[in-house]
Short mmCIF file of C-alpha atoms in Angstrom, two decimals:
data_model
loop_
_atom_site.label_atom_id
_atom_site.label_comp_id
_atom_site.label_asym_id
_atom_site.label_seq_id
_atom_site.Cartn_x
_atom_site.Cartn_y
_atom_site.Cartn_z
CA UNK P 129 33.64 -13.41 55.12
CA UNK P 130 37.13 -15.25 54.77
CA UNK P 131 39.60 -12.60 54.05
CA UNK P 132 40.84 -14.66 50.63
CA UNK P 133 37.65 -13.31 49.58
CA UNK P 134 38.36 -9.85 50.60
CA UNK P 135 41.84 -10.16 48.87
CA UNK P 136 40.01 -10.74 45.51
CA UNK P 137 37.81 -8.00 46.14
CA UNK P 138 40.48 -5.76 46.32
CA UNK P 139 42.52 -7.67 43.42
CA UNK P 140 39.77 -6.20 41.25
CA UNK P 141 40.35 -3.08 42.05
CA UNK P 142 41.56 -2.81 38.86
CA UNK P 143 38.62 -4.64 37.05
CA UNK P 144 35.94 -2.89 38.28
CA UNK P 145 37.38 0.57 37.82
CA UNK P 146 35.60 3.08 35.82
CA UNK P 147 35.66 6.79 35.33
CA UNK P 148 32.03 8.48 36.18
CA UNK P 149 33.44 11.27 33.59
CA UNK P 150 34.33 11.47 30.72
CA UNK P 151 37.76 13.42 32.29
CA UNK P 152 39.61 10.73 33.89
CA UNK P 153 42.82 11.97 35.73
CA UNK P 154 44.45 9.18 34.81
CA UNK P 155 44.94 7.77 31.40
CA UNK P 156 47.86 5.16 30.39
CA UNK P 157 49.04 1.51 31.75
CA UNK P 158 49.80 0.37 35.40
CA UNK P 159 51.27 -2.96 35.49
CA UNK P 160 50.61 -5.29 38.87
CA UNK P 161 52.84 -8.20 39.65
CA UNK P 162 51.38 -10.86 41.86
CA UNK P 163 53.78 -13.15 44.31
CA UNK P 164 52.39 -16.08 45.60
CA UNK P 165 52.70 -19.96 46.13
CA UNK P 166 50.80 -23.02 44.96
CA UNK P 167 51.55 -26.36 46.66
CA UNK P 168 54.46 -24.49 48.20
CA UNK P 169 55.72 -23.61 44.82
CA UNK P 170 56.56 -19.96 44.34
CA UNK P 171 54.59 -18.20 41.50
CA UNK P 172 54.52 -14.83 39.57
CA UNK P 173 51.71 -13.76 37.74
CA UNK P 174 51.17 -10.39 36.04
CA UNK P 175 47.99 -7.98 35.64
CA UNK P 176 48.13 -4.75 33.09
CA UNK P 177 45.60 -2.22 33.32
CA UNK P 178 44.71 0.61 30.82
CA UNK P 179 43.00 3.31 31.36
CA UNK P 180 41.62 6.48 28.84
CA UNK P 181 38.86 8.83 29.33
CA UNK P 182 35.96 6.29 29.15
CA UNK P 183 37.28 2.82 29.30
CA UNK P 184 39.17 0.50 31.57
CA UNK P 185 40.59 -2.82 31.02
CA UNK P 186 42.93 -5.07 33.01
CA UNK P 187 43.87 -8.08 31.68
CA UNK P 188 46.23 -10.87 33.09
CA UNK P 189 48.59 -13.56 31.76
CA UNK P 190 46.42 -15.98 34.05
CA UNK P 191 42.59 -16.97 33.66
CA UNK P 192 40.40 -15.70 36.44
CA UNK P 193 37.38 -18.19 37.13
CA UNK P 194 34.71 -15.55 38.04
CA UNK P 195 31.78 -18.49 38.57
CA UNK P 196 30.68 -21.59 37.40
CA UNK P 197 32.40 -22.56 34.24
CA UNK P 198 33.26 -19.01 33.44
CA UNK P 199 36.91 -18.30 33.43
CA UNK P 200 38.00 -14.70 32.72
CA UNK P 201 41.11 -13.34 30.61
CA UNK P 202 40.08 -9.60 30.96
CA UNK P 203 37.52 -7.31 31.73
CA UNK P 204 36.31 -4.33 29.72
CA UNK P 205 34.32 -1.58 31.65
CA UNK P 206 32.98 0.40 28.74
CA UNK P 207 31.80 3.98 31.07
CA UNK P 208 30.45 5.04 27.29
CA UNK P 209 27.87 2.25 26.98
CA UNK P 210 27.44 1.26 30.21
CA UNK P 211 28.43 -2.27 30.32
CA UNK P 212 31.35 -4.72 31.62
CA UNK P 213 32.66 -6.90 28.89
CA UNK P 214 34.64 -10.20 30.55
CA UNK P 215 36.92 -11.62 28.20
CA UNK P 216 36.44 -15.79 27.71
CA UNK P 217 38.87 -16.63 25.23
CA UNK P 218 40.14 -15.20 21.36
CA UNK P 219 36.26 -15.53 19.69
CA UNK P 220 33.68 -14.85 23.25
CA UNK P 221 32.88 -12.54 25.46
CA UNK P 222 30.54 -11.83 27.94
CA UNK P 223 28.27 -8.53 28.14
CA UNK P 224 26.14 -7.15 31.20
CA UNK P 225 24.86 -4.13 32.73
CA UNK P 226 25.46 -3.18 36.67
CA UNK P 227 21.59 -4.01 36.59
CA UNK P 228 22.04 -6.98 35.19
CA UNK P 229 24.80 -8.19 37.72
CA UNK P 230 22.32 -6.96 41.02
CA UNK P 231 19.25 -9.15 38.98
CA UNK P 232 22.00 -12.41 39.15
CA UNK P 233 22.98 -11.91 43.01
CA UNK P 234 19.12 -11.71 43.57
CA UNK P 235 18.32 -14.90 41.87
CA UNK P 236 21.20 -16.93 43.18
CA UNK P 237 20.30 -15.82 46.69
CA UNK P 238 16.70 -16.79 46.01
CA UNK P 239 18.21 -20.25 44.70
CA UNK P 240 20.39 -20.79 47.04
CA UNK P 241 18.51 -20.13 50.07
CA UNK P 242 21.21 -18.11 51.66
CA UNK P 243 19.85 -15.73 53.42
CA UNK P 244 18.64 -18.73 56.03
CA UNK P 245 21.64 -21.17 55.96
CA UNK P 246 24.89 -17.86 56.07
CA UNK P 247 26.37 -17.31 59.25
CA UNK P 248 27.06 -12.96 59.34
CA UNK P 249 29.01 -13.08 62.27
CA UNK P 250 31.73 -12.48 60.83
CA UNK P 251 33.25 -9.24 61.87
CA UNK P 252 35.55 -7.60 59.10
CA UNK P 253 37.87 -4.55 60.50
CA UNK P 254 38.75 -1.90 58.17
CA UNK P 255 41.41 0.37 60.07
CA UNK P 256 43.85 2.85 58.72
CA UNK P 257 47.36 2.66 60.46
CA UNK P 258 49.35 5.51 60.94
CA UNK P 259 51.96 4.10 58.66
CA UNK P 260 52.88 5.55 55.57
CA UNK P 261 55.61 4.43 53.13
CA UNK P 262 56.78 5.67 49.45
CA UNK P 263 55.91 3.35 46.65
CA UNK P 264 57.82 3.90 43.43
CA UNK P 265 57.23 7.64 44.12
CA UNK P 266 53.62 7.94 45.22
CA UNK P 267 53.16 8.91 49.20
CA UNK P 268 50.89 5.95 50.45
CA UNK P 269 48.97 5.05 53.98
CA UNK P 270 48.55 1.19 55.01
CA UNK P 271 44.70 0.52 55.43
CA UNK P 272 44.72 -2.80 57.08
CA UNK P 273 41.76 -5.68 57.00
CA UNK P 274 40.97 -7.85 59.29
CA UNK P 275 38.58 -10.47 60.72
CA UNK P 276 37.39 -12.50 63.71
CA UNK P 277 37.58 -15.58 61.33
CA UNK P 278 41.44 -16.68 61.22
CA UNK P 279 44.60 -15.55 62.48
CA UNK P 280 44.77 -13.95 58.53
CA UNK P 281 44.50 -9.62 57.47
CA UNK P 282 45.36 -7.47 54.50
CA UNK P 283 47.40 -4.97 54.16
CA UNK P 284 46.58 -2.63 51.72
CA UNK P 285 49.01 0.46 51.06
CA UNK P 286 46.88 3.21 49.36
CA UNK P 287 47.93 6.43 47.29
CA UNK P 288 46.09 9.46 46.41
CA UNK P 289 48.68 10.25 43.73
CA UNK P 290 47.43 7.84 41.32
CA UNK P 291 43.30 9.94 41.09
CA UNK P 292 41.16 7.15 39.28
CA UNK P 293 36.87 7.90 39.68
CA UNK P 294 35.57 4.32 40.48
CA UNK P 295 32.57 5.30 39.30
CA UNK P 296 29.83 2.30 39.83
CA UNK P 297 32.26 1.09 42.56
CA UNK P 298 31.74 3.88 44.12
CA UNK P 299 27.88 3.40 43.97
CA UNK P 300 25.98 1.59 46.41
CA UNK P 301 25.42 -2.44 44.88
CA UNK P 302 21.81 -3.92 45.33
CA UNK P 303 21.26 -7.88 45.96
CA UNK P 304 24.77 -8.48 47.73
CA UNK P 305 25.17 -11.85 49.34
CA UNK P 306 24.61 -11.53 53.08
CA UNK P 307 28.00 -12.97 53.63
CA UNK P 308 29.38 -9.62 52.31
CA UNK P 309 27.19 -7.03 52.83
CA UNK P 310 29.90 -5.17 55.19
CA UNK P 311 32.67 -6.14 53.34
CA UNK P 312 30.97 -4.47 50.13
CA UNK P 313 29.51 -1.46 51.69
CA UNK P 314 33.12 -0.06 53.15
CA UNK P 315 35.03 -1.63 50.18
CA UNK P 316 32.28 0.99 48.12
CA UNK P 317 33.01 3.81 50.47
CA UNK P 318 37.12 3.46 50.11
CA UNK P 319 36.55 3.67 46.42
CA UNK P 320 34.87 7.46 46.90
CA UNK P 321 37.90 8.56 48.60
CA UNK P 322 39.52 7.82 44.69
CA UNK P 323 42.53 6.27 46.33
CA UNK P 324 44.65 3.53 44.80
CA UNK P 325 45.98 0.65 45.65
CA UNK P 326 49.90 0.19 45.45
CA UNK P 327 50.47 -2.80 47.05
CA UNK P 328 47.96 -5.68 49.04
CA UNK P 329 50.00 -8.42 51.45
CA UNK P 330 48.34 -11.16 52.63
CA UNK P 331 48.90 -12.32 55.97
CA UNK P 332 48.61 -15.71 57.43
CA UNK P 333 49.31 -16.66 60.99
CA UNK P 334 52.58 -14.14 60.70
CA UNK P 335 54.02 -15.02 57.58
CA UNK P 336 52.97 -12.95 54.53
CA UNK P 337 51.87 -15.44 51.79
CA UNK P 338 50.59 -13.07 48.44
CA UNK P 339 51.79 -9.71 47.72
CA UNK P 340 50.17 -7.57 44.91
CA UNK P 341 52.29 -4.17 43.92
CA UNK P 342 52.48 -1.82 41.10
CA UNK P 343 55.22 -2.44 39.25
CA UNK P 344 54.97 0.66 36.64
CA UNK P 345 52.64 3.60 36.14
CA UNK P 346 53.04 5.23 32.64
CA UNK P 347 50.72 8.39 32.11
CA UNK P 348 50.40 8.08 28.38
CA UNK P 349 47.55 7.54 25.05
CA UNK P 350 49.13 4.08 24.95
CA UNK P 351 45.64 3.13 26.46
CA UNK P 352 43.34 3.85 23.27
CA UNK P 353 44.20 0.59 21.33
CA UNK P 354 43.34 -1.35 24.10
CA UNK P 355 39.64 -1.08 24.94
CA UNK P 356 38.11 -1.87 21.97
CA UNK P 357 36.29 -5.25 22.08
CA UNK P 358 38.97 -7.46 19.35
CA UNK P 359 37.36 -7.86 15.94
CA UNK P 360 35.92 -11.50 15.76
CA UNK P 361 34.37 -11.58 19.27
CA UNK P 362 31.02 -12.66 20.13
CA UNK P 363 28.96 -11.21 22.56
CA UNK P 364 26.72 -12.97 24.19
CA UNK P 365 24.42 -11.72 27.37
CA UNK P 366 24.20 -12.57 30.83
CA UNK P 367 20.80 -14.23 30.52
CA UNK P 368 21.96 -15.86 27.41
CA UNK P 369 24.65 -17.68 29.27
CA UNK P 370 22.98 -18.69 32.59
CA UNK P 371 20.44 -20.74 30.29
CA UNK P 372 23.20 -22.08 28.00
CA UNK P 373 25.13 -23.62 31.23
CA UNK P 374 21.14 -24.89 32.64
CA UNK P 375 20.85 -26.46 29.76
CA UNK P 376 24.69 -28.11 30.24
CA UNK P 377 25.83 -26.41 27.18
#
């Protein structure tokens, strides 16, 4: 598994997060900066994540292509109706069930053949360092990634100050691509341990290239307003939109 795709795993840390309760222990905004280049051209992107008792969104100031002709604005996990709600836009947005999800990864697999043609060599290290840092406050322990793929890891400074339940993160996920079976099994058990991620760093052949911090963490009801699917949106399902795009639509 490259370890780009581990860095977006981890990037939606915030997207897939989701109380199991309906006590959260935390409730209010964290705001994530992003630092990064494209074509050697430095670039800063933002990501704001609410959470209340129920509900977590994150959305960013960037589109997120998620697959196919799907680009993503935000991402509504709605613990109370158990569903994910991906923003696409001012007037649609798509609705699906964990279930759902596991039902896609099975038939693309099965489409795809991939279970003969992926290569699962690929040996991804998850190792906590004895290094610990502060991070605007909260005590936090590097956990770093790596593989036998590139000369690339992760660095991913964690806090238990900041206690958010993953909830179906934290649940084993059926159907997962071959390629990142591993990957997604220890990626599921970190998100037990209800730690949180302060800041990622990418590393490529020694020089860090993408850093992901928290910029601010404000414990407050300022959260409420924001989960609520915006009046005017369409939801359509996942099957719904897996014909429309066979059908070239």
């Amino acid at each position: 598994m490259k370890i780009k795709k581990i860095l977006f795993g981890l990037a939606l840390v915030g997207l897939m997060a989701i109380p199991t309760t309906i006590f959260a222990q935390f409730e209010g905004q964290i705001t994530i900066k992003a630092y990064g280049e494209t074509d050697g051209v430095p670039n800063t992107s933002e990501l704001n994540l609410y959470s209340t008792a129920n509900r977590i969104i994150i959305k960013g100031d960037n589109s997120v292509s998620v697959m196919d002709g799907v680009d993503a604005s935000g991402l509504l996990i709605r613990n109370d109706k158990k569903d994910f709600i991906v923003m696409m836009g001012e007037k649609k947005a798509l609705q699906f069930t964990k279930e759902e999800l596991e039902g896609f990864f099975q038939m693309a697999g099965m489409m795809s053949g991939e279970e003969d043609d992926v290569d699962v060599s690929v040996d991804t290290k998850f190792t906590y360092t004895n290094k610990t840092r502060k991070i605007l406050g909260y005590d936090s322990t590097e956990l770093l990634i790596e593989n036998d793929e590139n000369e690339s890891s992760l660095s991913v400074w964690l806090t238990s100050g900041i206690d958010i339940n993953w909830g179906m993160l934290a649940e084993p996920w059926k159907n997962v691509p071959e390629s990142m079976k591993n990957s997604s099994a220890r990626l599921t058990q970190e998100f037990k341990s209800k730690n949180f991620p302060m800041l990622i760093e990418l590393h490529e052949k020694g020089k860090t290239t993408t850093v992901m911090e928290v910029a601010n963490v404000n414990k407050s009801s300022v959260a409420k307003a924001m989960v609520e699917v915006p009046a005017g949106v369409s939801l359509i399902g996942l099957q719904e939109m897996i014909f429309s795009m066979m059908m070239g639509n």
